[in-house]
mmCIF file of C-alpha atoms and ligand atoms in Angstrom:
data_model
loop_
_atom_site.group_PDB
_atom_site.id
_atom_site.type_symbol
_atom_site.label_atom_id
_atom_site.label_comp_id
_atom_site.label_asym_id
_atom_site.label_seq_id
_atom_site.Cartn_x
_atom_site.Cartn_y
_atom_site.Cartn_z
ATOM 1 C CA UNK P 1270 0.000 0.000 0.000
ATOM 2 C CA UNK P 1271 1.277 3.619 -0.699
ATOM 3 C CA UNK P 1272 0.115 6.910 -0.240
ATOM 4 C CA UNK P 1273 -2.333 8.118 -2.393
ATOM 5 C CA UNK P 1274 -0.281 11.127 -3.775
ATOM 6 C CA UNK P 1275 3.016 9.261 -4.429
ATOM 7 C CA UNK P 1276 1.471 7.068 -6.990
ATOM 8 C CA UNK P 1277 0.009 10.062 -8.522
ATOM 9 C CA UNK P 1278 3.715 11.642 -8.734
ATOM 10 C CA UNK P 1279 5.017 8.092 -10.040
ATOM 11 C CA UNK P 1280 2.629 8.338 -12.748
ATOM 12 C CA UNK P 1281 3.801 11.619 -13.623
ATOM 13 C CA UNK P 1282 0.398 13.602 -12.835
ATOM 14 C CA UNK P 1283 2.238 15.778 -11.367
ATOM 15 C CA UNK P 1284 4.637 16.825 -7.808
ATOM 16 C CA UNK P 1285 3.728 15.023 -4.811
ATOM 17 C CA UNK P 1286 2.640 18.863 -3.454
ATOM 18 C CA UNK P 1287 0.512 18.928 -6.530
ATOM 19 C CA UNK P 1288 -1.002 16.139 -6.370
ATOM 20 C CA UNK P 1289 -1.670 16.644 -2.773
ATOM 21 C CA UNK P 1290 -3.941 19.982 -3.968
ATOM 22 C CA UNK P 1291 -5.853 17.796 -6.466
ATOM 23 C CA UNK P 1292 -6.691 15.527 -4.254
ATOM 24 C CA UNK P 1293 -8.121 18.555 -1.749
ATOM 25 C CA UNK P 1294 -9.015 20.174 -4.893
ATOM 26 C CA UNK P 1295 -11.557 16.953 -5.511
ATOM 27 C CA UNK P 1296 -10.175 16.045 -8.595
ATOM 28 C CA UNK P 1297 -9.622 12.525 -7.579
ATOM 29 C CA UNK P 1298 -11.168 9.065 -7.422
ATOM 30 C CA UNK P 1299 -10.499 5.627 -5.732
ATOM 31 C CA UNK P 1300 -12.384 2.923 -6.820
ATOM 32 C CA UNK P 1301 -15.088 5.525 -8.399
ATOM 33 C CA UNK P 1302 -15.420 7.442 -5.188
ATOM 34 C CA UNK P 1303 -14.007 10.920 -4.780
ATOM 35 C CA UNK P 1304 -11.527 11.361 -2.136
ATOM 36 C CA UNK P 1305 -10.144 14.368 -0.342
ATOM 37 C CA UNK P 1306 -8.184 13.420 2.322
ATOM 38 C CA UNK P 1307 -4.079 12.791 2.460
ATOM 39 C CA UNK P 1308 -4.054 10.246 4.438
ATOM 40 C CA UNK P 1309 -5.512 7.627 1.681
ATOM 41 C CA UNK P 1310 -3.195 4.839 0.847
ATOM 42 C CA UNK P 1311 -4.255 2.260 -2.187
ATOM 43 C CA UNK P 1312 -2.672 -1.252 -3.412
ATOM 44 C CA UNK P 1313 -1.987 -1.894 -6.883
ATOM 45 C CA UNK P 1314 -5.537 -3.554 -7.391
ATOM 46 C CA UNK P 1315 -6.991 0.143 -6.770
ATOM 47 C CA UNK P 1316 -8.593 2.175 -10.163
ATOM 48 C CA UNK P 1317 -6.872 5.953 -9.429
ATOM 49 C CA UNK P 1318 -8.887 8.614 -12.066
ATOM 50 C CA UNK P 1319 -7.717 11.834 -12.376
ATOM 51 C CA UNK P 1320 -9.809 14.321 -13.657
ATOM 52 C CA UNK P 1321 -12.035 11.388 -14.582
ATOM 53 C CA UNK P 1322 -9.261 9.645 -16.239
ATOM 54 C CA UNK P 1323 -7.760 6.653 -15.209
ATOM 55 C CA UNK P 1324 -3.805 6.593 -14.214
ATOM 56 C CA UNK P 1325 -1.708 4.125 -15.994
ATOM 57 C CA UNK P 1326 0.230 2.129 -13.145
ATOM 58 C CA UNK P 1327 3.522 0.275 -13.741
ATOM 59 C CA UNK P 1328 5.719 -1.226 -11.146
ATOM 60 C CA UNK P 1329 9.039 1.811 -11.346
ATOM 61 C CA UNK P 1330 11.725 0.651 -13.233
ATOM 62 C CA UNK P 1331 15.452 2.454 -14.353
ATOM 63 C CA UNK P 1332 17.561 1.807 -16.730
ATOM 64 C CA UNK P 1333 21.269 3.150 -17.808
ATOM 65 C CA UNK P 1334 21.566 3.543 -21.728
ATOM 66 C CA UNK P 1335 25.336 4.151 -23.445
ATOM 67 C CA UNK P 1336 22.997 6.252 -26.450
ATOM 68 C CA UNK P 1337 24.840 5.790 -29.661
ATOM 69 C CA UNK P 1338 25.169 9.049 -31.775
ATOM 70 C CA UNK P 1339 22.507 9.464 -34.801
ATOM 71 C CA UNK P 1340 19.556 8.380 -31.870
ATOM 72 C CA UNK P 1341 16.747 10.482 -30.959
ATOM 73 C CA UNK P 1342 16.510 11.329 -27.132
ATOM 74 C CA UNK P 1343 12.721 10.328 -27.129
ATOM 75 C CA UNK P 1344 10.348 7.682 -27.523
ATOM 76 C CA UNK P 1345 8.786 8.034 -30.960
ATOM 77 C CA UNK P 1346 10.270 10.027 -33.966
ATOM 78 C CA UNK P 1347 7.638 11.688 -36.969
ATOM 79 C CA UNK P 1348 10.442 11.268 -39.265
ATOM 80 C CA UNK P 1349 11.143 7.415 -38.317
ATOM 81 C CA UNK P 1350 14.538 8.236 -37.101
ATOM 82 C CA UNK P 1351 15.900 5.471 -34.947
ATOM 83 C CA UNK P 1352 14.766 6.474 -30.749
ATOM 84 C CA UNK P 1353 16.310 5.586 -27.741
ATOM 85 C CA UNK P 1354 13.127 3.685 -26.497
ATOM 86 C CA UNK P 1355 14.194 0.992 -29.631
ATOM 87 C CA UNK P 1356 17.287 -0.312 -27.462
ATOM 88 C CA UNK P 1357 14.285 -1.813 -25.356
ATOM 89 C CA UNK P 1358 12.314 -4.030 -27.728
ATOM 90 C CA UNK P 1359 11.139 -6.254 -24.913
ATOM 91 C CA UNK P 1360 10.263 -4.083 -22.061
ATOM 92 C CA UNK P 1361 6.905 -3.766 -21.640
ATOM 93 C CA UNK P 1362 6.746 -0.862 -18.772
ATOM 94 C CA UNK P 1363 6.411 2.987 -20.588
ATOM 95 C CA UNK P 1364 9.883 3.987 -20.402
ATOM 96 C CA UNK P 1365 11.516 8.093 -21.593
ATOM 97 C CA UNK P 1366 14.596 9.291 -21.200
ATOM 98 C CA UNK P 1367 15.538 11.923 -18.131
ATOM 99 C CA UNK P 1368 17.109 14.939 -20.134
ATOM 100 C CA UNK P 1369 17.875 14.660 -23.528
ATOM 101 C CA UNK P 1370 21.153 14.141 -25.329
ATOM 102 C CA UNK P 1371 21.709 15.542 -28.839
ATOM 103 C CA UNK P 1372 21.154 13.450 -31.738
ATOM 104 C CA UNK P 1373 24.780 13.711 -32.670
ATOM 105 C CA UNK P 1374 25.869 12.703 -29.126
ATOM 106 C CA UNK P 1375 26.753 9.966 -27.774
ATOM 107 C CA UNK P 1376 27.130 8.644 -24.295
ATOM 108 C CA UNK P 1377 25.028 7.749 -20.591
ATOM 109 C CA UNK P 1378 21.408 8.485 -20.390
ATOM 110 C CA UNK P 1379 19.028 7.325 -17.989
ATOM 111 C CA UNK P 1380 15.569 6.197 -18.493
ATOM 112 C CA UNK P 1381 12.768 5.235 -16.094
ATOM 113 C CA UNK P 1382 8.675 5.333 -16.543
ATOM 114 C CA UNK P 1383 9.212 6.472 -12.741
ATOM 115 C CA UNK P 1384 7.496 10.129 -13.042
ATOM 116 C CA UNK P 1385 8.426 11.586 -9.746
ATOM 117 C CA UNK P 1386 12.031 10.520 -10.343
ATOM 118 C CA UNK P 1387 12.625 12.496 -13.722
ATOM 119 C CA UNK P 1388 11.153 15.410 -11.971
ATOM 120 C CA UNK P 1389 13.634 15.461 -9.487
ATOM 121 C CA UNK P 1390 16.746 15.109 -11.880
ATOM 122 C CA UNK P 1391 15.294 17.322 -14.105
ATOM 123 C CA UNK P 1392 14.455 20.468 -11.728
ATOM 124 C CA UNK P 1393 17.066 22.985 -12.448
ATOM 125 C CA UNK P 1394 17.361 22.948 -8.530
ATOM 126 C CA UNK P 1395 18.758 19.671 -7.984
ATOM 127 C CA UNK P 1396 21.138 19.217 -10.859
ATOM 128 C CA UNK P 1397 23.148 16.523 -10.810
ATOM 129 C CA UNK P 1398 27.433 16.695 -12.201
ATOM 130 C CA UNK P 1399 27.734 15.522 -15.889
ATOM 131 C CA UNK P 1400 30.917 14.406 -17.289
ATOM 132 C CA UNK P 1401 31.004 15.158 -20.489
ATOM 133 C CA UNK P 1402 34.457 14.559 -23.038
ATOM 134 C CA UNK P 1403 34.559 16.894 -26.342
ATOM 135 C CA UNK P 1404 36.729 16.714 -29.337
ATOM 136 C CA UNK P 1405 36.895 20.021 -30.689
ATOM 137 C CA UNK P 1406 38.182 22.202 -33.915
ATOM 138 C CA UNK P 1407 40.843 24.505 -32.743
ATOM 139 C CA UNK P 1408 43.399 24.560 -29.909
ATOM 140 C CA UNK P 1409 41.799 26.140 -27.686
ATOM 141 C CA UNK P 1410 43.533 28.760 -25.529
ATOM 142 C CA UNK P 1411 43.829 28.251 -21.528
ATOM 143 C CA UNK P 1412 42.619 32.024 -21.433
ATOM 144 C CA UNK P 1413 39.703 30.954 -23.012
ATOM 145 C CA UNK P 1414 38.653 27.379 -21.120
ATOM 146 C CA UNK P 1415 39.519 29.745 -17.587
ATOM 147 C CA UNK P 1416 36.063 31.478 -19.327
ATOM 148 C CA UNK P 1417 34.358 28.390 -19.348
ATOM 149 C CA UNK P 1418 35.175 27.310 -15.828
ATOM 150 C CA UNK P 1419 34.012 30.707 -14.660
ATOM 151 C CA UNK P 1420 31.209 30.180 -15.977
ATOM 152 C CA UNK P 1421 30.465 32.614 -19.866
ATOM 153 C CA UNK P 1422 27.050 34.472 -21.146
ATOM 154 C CA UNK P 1423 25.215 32.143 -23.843
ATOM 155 C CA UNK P 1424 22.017 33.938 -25.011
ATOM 156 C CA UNK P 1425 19.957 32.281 -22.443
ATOM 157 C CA UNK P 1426 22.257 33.681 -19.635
ATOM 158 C CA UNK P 1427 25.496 33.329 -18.069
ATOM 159 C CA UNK P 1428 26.146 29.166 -17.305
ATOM 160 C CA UNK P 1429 27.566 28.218 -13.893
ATOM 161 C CA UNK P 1430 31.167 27.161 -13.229
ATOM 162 C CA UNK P 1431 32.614 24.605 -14.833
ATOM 163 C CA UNK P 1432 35.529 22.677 -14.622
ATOM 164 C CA UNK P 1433 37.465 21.802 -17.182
ATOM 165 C CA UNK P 1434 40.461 19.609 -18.120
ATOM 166 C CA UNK P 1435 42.357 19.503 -21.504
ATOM 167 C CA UNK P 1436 43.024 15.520 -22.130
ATOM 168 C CA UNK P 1437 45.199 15.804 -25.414
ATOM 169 C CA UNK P 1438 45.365 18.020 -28.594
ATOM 170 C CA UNK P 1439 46.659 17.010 -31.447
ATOM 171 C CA UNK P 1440 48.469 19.484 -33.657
ATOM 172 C CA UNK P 1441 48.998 18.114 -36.676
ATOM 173 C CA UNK P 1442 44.947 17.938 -37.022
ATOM 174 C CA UNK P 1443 44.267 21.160 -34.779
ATOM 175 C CA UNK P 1444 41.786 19.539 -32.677
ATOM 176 C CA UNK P 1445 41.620 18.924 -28.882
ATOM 177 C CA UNK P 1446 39.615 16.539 -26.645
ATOM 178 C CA UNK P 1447 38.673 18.349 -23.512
ATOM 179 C CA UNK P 1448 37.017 16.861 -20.249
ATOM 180 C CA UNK P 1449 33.806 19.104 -19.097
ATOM 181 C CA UNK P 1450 31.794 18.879 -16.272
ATOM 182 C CA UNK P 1451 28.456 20.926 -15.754
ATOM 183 C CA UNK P 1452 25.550 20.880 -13.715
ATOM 184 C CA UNK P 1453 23.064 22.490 -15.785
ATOM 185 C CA UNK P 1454 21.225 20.673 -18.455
ATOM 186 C CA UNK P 1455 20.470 23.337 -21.082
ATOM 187 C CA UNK P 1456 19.949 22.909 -24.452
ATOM 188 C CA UNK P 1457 23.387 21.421 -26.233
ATOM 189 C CA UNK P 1458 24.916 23.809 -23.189
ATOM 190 C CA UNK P 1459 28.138 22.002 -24.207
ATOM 191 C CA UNK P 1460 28.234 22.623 -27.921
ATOM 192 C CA UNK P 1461 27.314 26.401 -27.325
ATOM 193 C CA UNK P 1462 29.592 26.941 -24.402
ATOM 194 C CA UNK P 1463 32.125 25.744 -26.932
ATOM 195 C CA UNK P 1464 31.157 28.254 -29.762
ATOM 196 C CA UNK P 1465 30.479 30.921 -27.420
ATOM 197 C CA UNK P 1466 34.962 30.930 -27.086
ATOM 198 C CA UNK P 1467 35.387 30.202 -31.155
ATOM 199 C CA UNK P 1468 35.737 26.116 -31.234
ATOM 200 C CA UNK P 1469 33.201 23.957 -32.699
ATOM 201 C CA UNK P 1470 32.594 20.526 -31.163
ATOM 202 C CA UNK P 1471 32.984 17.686 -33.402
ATOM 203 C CA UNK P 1472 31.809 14.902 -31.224
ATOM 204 C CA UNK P 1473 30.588 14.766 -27.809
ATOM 205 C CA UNK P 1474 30.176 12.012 -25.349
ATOM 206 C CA UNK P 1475 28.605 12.181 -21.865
ATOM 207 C CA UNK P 1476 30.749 10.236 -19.700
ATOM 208 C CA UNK P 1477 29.679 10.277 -16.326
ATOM 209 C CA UNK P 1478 26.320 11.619 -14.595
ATOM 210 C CA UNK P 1479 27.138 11.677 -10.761
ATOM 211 C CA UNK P 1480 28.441 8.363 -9.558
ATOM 212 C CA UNK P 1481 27.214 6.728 -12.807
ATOM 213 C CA UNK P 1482 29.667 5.488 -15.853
ATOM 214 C CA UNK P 1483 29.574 3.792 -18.941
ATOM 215 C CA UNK P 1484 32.047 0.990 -17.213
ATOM 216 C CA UNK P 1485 31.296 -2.430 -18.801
ATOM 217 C CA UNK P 1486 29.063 -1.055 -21.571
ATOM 218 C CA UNK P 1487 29.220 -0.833 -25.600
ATOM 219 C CA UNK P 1488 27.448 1.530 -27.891
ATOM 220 C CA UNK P 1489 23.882 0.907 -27.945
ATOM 221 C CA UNK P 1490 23.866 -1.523 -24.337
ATOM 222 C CA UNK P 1491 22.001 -0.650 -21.362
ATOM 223 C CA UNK P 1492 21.314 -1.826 -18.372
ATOM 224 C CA UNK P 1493 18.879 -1.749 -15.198
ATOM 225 C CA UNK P 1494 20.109 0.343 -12.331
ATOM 226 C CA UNK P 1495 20.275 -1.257 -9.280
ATOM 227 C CA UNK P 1496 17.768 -0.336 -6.092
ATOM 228 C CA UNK P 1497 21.012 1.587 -4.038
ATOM 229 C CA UNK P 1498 22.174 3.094 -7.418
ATOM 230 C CA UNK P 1499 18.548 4.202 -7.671
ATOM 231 C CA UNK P 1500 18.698 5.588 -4.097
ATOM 232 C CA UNK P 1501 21.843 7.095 -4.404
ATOM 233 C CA UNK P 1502 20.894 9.141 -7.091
ATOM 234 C CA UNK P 1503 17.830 10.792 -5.328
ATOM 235 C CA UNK P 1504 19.901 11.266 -2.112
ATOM 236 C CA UNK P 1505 22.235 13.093 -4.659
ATOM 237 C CA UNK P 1506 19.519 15.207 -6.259
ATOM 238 C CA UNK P 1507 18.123 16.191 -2.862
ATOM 239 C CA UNK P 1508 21.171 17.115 -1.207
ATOM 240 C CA UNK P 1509 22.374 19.617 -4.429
ATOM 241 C CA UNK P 1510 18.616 20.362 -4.161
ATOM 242 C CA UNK P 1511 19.083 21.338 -0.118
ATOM 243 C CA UNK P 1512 21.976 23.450 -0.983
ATOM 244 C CA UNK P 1513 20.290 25.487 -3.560
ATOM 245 C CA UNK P 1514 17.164 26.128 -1.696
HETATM 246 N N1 URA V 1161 25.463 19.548 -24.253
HETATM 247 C C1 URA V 1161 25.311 19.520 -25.578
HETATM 248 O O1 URA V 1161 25.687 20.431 -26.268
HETATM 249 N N2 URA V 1161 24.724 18.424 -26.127
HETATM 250 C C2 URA V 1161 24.301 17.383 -25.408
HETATM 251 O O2 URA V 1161 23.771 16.422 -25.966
HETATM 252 C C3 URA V 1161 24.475 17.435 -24.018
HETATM 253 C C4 URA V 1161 25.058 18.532 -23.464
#
């Protein structure tokens, strides 16, 4: 049995706090009988409408994906373009990637059907460190990635600190692969922090996101997080979450 409003949040209705005001609100049925109080805890056998429609109820499942480049970060594509939901032909639970990744890059993404948890990586409050490496066109200056790691103005406004380690250049090519690490999840943040200092990324991989690697994986595996890494990852979210609050 679990509280009424954290198998609303599961579903993705909405926040636990929001669906806490829906249910006061009188927006929601158990069993075909409005109910209005928190305290209301139901089993998996219970019928949950919302706004008169039912909820769709899956046990919570999580999953670690090493996203090949030239994939879609979503579940269905209008132009038939290969989707990261595809690496999961069997799974029958409603699974979407947390964040996106470009098409063109490559690396860790986690998916999950578990509403509540995507909200909680995703809030700009509780973001999480990404590792992220970049090969890029140019040498670029050590002036120029001090920029980055203090963090430059992109036309959506100036991105937090980074840090930032050159791994190797090579000169006869005049490129450089570059280790990145950011917080923020804007869109391709990378790429445009990048441009915004005159060096255009030719590939990008997302190495790391908190505790989580690639370690043991090829292109296009995944695999199921286990319950701790599950709970480690929400301790992690809350606690950058408590220190941004
Ligand atoms: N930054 C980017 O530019 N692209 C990504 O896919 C992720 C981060």
């Amino acid at each position: 049995m679990e509280r009424l409003q954290k198998v609303m949040a599961r579903a993705g209705i909405a926040s636990r706090r929001k669906s806490e005001e829906l249910i006061k609100e009188g927006k929601v049925k158990v069993n075909g009988k409005v109910v209005t109080e928190l305290g209301v805890k139901v089993s998996s056998s219970d019928r949950v409408e919302v706004n008169e429609v039912q909820i769709e109820r899956e046990e919570p499942v999580y999953f670690l994906l090493y996203k090949p480049r030239g994939v879609i970060s979503s579940v269905s594509d209008d132009k038939g373009r290969k989707v990261v939901t595809d690496f999961f032909p069997e799974l029958r639970e409603r699974i979407y990637p947390v964040g996106r990744l470009d098409y063109d890059t490559s690396g860790l993404l986690v998916l999950t059907n578990d509403g509540e948890f995507a909200n909680l990586l995703m809030h700009p409050r509780n973001q999480i460190d990404k590792v992220y490496v970049a090969k890029v066109k140019g040498i670029p200056l050590r002036e120029n990635l001090r920029k980055l790691e203090r963090g430059i103005h992109l036309e959506d406004g100036k991105t937090a600190p980074a840090k930032v380690k050159m791994l190797s250049v090579d000169k006869k090519k005049g490129t450089a692969i570059i280790e990145i690490t950011i917080h923020e999840g804007r869109n391709r943040q990378v790429r445009r922090m990048f441009e915004a200092i005159g060096h255009e990324v030719l590939k990008l991989k997302r190495e790391r996101y908190g505790f989580l690697t690639l370690k043991g994986l090829s292109t296009g595996d995944a695999r199921e997080l286990t319950p701790h890494e599950v709970k480690q990852i929400r301790a992690l979210a809350m606690e950058s979450a408590n220190k941004n609050s």
